[in-house]
Short mmCIF file of C-alpha atoms and ligand atoms in Angstrom, two decimals:
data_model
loop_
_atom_site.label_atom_id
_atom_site.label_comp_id
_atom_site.label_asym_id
_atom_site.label_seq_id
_atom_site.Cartn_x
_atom_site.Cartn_y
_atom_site.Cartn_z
CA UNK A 22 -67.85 63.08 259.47
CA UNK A 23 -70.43 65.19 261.44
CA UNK A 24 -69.54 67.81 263.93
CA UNK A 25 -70.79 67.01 267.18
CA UNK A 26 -69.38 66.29 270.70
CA UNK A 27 -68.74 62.87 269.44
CA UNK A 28 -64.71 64.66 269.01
CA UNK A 29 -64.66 65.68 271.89
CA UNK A 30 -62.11 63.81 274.77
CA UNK A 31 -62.97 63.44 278.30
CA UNK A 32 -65.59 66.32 278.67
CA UNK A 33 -67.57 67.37 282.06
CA UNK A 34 -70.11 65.14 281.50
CA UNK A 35 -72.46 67.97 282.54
CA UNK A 36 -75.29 66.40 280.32
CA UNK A 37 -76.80 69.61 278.45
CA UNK A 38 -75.93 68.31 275.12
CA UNK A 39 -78.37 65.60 275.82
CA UNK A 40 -80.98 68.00 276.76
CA UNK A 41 -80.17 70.49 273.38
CA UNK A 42 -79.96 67.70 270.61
CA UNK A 43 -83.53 68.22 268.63
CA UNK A 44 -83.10 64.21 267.49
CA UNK A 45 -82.60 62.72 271.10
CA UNK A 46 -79.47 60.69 270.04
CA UNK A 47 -77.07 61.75 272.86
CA UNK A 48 -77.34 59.77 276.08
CA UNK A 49 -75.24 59.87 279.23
CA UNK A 50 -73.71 56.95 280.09
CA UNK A 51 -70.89 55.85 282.48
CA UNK A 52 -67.31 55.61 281.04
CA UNK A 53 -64.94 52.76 281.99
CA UNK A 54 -63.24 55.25 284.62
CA UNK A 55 -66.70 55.50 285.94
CA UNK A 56 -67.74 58.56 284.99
CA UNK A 57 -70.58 60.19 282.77
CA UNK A 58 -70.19 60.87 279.63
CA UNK A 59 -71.97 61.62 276.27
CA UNK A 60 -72.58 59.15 273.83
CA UNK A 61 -74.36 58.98 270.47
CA UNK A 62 -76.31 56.54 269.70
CA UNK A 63 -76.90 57.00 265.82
CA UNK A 64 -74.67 58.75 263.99
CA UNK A 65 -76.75 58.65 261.24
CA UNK A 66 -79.36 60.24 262.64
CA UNK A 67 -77.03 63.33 263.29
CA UNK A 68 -78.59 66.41 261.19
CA UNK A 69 -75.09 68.00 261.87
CA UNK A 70 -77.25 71.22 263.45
CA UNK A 71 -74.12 71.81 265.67
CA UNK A 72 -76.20 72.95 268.82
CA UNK A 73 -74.55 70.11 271.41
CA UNK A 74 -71.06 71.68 270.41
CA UNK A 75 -72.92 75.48 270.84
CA UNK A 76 -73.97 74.89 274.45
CA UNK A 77 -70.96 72.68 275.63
CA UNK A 78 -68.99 74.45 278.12
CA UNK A 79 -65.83 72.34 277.47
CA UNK A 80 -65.77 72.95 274.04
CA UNK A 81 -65.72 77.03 274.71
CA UNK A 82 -62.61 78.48 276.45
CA UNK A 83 -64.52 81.85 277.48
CA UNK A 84 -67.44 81.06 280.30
CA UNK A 85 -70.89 82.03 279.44
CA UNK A 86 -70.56 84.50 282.01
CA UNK A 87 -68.40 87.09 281.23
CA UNK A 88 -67.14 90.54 283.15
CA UNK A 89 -69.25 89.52 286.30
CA UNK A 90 -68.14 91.85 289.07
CA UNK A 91 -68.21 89.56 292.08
CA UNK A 92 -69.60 90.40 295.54
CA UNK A 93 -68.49 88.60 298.71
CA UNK A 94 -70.76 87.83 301.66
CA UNK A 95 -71.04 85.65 304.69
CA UNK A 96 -74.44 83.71 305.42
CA UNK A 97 -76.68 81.36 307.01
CA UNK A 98 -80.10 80.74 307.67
CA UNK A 99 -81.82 82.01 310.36
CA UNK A 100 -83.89 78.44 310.68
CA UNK A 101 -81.37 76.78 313.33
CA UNK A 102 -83.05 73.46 311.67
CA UNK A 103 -82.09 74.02 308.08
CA UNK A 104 -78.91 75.27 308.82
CA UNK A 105 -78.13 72.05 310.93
CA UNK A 106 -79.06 69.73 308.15
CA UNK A 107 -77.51 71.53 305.26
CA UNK A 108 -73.57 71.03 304.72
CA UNK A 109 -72.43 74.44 304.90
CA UNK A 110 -74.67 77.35 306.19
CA UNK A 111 -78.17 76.18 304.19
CA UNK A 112 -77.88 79.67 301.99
CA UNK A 113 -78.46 77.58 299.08
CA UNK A 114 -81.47 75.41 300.48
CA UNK A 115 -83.11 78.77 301.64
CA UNK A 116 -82.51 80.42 297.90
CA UNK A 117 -84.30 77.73 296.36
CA UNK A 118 -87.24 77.78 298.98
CA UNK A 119 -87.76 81.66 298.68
CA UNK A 120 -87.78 81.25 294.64
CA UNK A 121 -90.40 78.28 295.34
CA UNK A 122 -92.60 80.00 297.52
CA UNK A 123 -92.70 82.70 294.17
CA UNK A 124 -94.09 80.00 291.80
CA UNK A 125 -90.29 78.45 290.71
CA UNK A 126 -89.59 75.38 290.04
CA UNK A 127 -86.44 74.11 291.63
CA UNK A 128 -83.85 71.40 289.90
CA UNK A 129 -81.13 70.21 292.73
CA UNK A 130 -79.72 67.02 293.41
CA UNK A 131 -80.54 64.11 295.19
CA UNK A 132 -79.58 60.75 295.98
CA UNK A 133 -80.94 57.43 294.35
CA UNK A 134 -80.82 54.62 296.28
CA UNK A 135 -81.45 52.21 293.51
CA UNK A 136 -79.60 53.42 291.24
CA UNK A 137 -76.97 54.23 293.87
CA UNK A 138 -76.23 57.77 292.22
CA UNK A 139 -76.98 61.19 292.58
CA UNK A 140 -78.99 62.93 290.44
CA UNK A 141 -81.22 66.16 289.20
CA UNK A 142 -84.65 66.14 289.62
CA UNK A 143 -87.25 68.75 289.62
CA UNK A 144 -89.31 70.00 292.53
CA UNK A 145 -92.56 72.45 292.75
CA UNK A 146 -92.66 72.00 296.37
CA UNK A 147 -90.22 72.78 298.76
CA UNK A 148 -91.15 69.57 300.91
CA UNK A 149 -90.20 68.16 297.07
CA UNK A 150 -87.37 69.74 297.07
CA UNK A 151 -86.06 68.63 300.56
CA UNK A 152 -83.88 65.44 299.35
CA UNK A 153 -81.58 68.02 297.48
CA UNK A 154 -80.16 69.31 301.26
CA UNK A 155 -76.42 68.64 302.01
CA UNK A 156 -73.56 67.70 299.43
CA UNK A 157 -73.61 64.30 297.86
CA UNK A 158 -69.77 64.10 296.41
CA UNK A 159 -70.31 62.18 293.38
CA UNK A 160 -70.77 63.45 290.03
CA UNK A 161 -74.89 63.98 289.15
CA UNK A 162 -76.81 62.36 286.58
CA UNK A 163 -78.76 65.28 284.64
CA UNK A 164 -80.05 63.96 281.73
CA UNK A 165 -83.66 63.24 283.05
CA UNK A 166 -83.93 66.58 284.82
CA UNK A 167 -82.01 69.15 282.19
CA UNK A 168 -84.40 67.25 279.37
CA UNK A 169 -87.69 67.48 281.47
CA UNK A 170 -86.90 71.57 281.67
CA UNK A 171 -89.68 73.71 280.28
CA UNK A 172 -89.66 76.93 278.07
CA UNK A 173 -92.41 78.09 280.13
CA UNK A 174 -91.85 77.84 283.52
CA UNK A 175 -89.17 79.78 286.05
CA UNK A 176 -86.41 77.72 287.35
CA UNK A 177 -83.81 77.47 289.72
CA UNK A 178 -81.38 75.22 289.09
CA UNK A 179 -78.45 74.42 290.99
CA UNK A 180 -75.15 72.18 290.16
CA UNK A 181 -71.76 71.60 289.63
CA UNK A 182 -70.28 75.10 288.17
CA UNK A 183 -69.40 73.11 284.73
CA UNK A 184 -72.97 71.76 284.83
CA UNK A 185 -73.88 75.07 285.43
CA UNK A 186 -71.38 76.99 282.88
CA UNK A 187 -73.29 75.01 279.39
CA UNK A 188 -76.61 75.21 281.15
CA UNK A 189 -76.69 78.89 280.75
CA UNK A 190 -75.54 78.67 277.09
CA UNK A 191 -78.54 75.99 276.92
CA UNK A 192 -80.85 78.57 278.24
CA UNK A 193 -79.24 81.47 276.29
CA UNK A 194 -79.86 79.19 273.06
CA UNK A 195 -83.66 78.84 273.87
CA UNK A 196 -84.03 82.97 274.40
CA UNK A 197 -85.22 81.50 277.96
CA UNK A 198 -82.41 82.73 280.31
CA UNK A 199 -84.57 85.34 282.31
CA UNK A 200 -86.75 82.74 283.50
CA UNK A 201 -84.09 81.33 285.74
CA UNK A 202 -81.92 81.52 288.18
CA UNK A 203 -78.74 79.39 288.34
CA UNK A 204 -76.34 78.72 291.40
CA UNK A 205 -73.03 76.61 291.79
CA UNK A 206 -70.29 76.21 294.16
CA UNK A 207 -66.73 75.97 294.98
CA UNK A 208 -66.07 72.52 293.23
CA UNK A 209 -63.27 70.31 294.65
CA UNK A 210 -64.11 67.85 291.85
CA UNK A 211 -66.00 64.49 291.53
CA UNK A 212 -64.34 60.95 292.19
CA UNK A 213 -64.96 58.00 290.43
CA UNK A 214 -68.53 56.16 290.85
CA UNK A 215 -66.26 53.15 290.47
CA UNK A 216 -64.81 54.43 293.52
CA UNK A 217 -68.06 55.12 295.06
CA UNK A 218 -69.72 51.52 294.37
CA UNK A 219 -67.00 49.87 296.18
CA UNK A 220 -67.04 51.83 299.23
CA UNK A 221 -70.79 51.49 299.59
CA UNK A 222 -70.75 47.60 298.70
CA UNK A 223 -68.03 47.10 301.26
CA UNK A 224 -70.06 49.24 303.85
CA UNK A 225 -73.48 47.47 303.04
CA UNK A 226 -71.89 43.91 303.88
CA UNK A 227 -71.27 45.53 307.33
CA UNK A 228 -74.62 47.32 307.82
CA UNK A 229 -76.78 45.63 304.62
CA UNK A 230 -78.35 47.38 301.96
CA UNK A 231 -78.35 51.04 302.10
CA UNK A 232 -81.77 53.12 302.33
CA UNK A 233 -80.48 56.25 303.19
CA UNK A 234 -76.58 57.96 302.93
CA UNK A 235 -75.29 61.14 303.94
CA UNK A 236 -72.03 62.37 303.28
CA UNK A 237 -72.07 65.17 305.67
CA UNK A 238 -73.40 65.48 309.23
CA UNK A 239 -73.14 67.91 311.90
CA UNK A 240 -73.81 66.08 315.16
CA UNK A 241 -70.36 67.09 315.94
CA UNK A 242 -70.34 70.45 314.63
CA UNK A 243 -69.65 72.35 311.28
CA UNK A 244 -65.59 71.76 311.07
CA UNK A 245 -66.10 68.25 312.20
CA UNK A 246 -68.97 67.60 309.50
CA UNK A 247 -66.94 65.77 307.74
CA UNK A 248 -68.62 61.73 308.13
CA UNK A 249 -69.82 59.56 306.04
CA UNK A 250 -73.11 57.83 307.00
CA UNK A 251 -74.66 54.78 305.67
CA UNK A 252 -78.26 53.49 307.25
CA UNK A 253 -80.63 50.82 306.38
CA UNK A 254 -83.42 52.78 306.64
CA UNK A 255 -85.93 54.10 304.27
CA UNK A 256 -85.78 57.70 303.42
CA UNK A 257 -89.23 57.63 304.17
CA UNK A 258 -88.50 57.10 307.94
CA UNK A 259 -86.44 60.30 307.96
CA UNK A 260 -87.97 63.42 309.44
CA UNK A 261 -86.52 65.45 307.17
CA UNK A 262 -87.61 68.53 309.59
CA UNK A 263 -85.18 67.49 312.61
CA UNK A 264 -81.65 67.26 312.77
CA UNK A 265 -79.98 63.84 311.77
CA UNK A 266 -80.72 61.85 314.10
CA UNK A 267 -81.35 58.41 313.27
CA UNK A 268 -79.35 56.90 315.75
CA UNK A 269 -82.43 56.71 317.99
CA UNK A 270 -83.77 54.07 315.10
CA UNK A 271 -81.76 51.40 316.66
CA UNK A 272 -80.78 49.66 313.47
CA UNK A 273 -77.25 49.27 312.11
CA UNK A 274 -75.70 52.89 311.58
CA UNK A 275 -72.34 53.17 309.64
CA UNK A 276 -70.97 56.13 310.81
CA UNK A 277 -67.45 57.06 309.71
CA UNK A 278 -65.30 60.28 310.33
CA UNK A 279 -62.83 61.91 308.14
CA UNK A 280 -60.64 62.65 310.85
CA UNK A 281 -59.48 60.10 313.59
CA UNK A 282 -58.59 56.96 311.83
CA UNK A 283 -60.26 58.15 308.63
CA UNK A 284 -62.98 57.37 306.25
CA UNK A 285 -61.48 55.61 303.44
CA UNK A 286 -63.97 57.49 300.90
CA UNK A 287 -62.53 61.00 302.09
CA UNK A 288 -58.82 59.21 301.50
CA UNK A 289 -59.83 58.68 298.26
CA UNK A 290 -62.06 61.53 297.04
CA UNK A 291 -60.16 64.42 298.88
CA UNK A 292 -56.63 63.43 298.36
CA UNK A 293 -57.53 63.60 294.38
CA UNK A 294 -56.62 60.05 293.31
CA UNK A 295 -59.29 59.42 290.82
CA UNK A 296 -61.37 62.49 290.34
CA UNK A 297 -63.04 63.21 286.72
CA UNK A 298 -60.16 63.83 284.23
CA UNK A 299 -61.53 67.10 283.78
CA UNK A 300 -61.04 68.45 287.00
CA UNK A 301 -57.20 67.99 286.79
CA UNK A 302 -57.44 69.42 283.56
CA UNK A 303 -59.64 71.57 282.06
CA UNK A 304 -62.03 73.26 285.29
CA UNK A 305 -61.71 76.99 284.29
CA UNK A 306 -64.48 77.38 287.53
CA UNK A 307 -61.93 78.07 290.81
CA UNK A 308 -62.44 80.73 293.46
CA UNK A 309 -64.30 83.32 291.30
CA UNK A 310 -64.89 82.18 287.79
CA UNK A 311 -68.09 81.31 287.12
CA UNK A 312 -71.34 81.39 284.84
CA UNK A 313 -73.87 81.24 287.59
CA UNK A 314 -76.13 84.12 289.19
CA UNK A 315 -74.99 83.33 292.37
CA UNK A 316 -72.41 80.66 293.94
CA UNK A 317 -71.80 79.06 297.49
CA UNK A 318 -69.49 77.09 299.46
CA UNK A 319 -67.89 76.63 303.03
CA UNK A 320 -66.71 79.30 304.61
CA UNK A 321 -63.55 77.86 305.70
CA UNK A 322 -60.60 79.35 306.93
CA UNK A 323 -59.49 81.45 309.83
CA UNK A 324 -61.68 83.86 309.95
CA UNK A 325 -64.62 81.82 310.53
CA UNK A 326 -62.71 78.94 312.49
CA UNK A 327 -64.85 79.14 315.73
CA UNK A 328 -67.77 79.31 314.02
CA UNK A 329 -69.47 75.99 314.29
CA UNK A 330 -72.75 75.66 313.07
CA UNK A 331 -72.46 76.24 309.69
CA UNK A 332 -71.35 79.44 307.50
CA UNK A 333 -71.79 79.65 303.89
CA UNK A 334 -69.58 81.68 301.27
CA UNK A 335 -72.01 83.38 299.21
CA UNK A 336 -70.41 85.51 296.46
CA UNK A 337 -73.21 87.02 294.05
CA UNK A 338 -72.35 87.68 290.21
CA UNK A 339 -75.60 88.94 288.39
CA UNK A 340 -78.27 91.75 289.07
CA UNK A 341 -80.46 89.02 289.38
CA UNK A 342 -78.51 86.84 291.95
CA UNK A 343 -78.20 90.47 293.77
CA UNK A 344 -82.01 90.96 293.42
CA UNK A 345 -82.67 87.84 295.04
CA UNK A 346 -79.90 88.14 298.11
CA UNK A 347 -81.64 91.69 298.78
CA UNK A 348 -84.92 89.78 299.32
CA UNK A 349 -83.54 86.67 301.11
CA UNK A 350 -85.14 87.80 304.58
CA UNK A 351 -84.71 84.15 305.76
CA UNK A 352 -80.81 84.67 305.95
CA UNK A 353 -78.23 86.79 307.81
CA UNK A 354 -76.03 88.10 305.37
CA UNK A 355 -72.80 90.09 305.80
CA UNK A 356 -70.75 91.30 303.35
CA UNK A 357 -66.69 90.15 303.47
CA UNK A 358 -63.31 90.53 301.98
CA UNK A 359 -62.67 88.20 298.61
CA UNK A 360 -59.68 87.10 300.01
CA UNK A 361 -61.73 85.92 303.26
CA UNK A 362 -64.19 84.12 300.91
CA UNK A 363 -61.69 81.75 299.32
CA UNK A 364 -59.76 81.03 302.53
CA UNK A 365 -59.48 77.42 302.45
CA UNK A 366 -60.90 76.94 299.28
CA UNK A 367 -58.66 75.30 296.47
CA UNK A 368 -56.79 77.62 293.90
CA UNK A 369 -55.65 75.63 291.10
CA UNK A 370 -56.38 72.46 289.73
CA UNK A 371 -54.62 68.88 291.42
CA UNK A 372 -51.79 67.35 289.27
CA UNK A 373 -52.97 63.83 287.81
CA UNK A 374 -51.60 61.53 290.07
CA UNK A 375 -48.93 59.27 288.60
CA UNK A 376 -50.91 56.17 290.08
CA UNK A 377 -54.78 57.53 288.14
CA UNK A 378 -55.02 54.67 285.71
CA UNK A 379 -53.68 52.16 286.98
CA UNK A 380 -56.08 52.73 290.18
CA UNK A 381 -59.66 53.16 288.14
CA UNK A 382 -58.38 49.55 286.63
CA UNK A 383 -58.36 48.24 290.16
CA UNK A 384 -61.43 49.95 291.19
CA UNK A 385 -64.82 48.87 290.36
CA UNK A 386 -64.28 45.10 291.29
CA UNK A 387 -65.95 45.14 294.89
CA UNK A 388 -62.61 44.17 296.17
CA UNK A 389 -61.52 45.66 299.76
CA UNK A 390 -61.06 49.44 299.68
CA UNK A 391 -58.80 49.05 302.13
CA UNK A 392 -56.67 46.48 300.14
CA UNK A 393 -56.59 48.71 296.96
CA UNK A 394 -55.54 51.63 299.81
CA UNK A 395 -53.13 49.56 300.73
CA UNK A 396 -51.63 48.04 297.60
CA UNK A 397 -51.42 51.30 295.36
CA UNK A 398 -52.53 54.25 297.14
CA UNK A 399 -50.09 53.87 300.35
CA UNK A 400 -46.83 53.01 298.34
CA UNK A 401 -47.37 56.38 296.29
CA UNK A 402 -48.06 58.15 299.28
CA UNK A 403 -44.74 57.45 301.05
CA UNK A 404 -43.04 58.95 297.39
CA UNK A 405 -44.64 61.79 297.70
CA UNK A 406 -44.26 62.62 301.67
CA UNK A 407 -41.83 65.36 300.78
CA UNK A 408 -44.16 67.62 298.55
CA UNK A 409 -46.98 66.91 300.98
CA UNK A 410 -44.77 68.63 303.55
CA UNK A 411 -44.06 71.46 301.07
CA UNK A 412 -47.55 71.79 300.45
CA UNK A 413 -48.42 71.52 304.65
CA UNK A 414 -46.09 74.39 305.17
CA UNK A 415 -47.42 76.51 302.71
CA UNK A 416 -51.37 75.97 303.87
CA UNK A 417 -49.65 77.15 307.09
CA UNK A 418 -48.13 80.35 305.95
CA UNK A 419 -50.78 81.00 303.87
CA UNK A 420 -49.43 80.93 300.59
CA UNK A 421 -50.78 78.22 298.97
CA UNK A 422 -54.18 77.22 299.61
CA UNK A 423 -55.09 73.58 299.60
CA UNK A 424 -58.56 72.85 299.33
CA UNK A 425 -60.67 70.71 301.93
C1 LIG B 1 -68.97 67.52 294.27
C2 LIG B 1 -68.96 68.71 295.19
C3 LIG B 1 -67.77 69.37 295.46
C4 LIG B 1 -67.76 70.49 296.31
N1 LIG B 1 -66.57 71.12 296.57
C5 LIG B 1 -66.55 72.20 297.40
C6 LIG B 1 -65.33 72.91 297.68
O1 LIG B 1 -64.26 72.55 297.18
N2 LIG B 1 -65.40 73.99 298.52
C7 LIG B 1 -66.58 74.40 299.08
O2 LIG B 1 -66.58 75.36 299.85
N3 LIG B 1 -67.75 73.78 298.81
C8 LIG B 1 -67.75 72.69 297.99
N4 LIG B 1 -68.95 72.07 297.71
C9 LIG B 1 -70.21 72.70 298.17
C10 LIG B 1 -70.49 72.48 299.64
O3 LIG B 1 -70.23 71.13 299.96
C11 LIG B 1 -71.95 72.77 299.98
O4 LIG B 1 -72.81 72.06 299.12
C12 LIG B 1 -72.30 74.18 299.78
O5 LIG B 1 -71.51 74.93 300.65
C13 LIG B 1 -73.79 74.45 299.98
O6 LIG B 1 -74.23 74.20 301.19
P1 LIG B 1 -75.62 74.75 301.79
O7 LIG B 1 -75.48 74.60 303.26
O8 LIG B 1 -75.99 76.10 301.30
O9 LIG B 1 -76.77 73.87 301.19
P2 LIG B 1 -76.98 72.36 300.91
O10 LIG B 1 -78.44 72.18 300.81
O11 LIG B 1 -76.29 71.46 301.85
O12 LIG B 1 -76.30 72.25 299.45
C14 LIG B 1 -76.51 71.28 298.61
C15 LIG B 1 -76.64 71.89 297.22
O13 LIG B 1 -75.72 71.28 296.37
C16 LIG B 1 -76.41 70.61 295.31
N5 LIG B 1 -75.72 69.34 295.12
C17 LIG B 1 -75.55 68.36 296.04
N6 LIG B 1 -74.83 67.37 295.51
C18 LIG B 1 -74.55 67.72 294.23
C19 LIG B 1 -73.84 67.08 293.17
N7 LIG B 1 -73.29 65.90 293.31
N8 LIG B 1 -73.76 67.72 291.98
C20 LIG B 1 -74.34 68.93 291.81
N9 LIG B 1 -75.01 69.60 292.78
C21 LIG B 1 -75.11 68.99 293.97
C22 LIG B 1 -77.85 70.43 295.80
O14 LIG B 1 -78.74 70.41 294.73
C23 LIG B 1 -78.03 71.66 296.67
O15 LIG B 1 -78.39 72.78 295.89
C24 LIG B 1 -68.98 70.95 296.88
C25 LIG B 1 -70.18 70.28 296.62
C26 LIG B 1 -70.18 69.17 295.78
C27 LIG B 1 -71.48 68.46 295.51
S1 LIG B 2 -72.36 69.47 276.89
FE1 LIG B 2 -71.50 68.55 278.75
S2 LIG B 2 -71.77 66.33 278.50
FE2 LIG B 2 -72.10 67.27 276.50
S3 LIG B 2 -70.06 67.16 275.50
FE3 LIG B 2 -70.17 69.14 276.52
S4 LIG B 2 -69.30 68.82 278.57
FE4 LIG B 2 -69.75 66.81 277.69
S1 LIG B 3 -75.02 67.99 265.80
FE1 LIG B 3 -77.19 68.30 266.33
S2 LIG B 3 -78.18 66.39 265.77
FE2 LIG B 3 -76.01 65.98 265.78
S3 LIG B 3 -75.62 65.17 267.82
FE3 LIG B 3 -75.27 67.38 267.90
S4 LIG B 3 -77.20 68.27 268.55
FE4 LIG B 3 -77.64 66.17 267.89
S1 LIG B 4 -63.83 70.46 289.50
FE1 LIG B 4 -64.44 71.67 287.72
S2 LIG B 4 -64.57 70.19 286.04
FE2 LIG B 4 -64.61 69.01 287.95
S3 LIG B 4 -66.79 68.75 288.42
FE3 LIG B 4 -66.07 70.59 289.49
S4 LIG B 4 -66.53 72.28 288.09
FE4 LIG B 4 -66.64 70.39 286.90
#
């Protein structure tokens, strides 16, 4: 028997092993539960070097990053545009265009309209890179990207912080890590792209086949930026240098809101019914732990609740990630309490819900969202109304943080 990830059970899916494998035999490919995950495609093949089980973050308990002392700070960019169109405060978009602008290449995600998926791609432009504003909340395909990386160019790559954790023991492995510069973020999780098909088949019979989605959009501010938006329109016919606005298009705009009747995708993805087994698990990245130079996320929480255009946590964990903030002209930065950083954010990893298998079996079948909702999502709500209270109470006293 060889020893290679082929042992390992419900992993990330981050896609480095692909990347590391010197005889190409691991690909990523969707799981029944629709998720990605690592297969081999010739065991034979296997030379048993052992490198896919050296740079797999899963398979290490430690993070590649260790003894980090973490710095807190505030942030957005001072272009009122950027900031608009990015989810949070557009720190991250702005990072990636000042390493650009110094001869880096940048790897961030996009969405694929064919393909209906995110995924990693490179960019050596920052007009390249512009697809990879605002949060797409579905796990990334990385293989391309990750395996297109070259020893002898500078990178910055950005992704999810597990993606993120076995990319720098990729990088480490190659004696390559000072060419780059690596960023993640808080990380709710990633949902099932069984989940995701269904929604956006059930929207596209509404609206008809999707040319450009957005899962965030602050036409009605910051806190409010929670929509989902689904357009028949090319991405080509988006000015990606104005706000959102394709309303003024005048073709069929799917436009849903998390709050006020609720999206059903937001139900779904941030009441943790079918997020990557992993993230109930085995994510070791919350609040502070992580393997990246620098990481982001929404500054939620009191302190910033007025605050409506867009404010990014930015906490910084490397001399280089420091280097770079120090130079970051483009963005007013202010340093803040930890504890203010992680208001809002989530603590601990979600229990597996009781209903999690049963409801990726029903998923995936273009059927109704809102019958599966309604057949095995609602009747396990109403069981657990009382520790939804509990846990209500306790976001309101503070003591328990529950994620957005
Ligand atoms: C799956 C997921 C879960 C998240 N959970 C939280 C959370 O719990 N708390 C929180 O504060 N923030 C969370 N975020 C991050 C947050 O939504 C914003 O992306 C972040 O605050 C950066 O915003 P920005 O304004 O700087 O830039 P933006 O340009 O809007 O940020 C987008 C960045 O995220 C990357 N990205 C987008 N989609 C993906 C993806 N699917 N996989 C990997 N990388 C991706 C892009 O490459 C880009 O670098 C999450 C993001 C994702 C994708
Ligand atoms: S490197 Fe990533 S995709 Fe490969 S086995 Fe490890 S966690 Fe899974
Ligand atoms: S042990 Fe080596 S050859 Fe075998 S799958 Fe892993 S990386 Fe590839
Ligand atoms: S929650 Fe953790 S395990 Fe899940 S995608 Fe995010 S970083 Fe990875």
């Amino acid at each position: 028997m060889k020893n290679n990830i082929g042992k390992l059970k419900d992993c990330y899916g981050c896609g480095v092993c692909t990347a590391v494998c010197p005889v190409k035999i691991i690909n990523l490919k969707e799981n029944a539960g629709g998720f990605y995950s690592p297969q081999i495609s010739n065991e034979e093949k296997c030379i048993n070097c052992e490198l896919c089980l050296k740079v797999c973050a899963f398979n290490h308990k430690e993070l590649s990053l260790q003894n980090a002392i973490p710095k807190s700070y505030a942030g957005y960019s001072k272009n009122d545009i950027i900031r608009q169109r990015c989810s949070s405060g557009g720190v991250g978009f702005e990072i990636a265009r000042f390493l650009i602008e110094k001869g880096y290449k940048a790897c961030g995600v996009r969405y694929d309209i064919s393909n209906e998926r995110a995924e990693h791609f490179i960019a050596s432009s920052v007009e390249e890179y512009t697809p990879s504003i605002g949060s797409k909340y579905i796990q990334s395909f990385s293989q391309t990207a990750f395996s297109e990386i070259s020893r002898k160019e500078k990178y910055f790559v950005s992704g999810t912080p597990c993606q993120i954790d076995s990319f720098r023991r990729y990088i480490r492995h190659l004696k390559i890590e000072d060419n780059f510069i690596l960023l993640d973020f808080f990380c709710h999780g990633v949902p099932s792209m069984l989940l995701w098909r269904d929604y956006l088949h059930n929207v596209e019979k509404e609206i008809g086949k999707a040319g450009f989605v957005s899962w965030r959009n602050k036409t009605n501010g910051w806190h409010d930026s929670w929509n989902m938006n689904v357009d028949p329109v090319e991405s080509n016919d988006i000015d990606w240098h104005n706000s959102y606005n394709i309303n003024i298009l005048e073709k069929k705009h799917f436009y849903q809101s998390r709050w006020k009747g609720g999206d059903l995708f937001y139900k779904f993805f941030l009441s943790n019914y079918c997020l990557n087994k992993c993230c109930y698990k085995s994510c070791k990245y919350k609040c502070f732990l992580s393997s990246a130079d620098i990481r982001i996320g929404d500054l939620w929480g009191k302190t910033f609740k007025d605050e409506n255009l867009g404010t990014n946590a930015v906490i910084v964990f490397t001399e280089n990630g420091a280097k770079i903030l120090e130079q970051l002209k483009q963005c007013n930065l202010s340093p803040i309490a930890t504890n203010t950083c992680v208001e809002g954010q989530m603590k601990k990893c979600p229990s597996l819900p009781l209903i999690y298998r049963h409801l990726l079996k029903a998923l995936g079948k273009d059927e109704p969202l809102q019958k599966t909702f309604n057949h095995i999502v609602k009747p396990y709500r109403l069981l657990t109304i009382p520790k939804r209270i509990m846990n209500l109470i306790s976001y309101k006293l503070g003591i328990k943080l529950i994620s957005h």
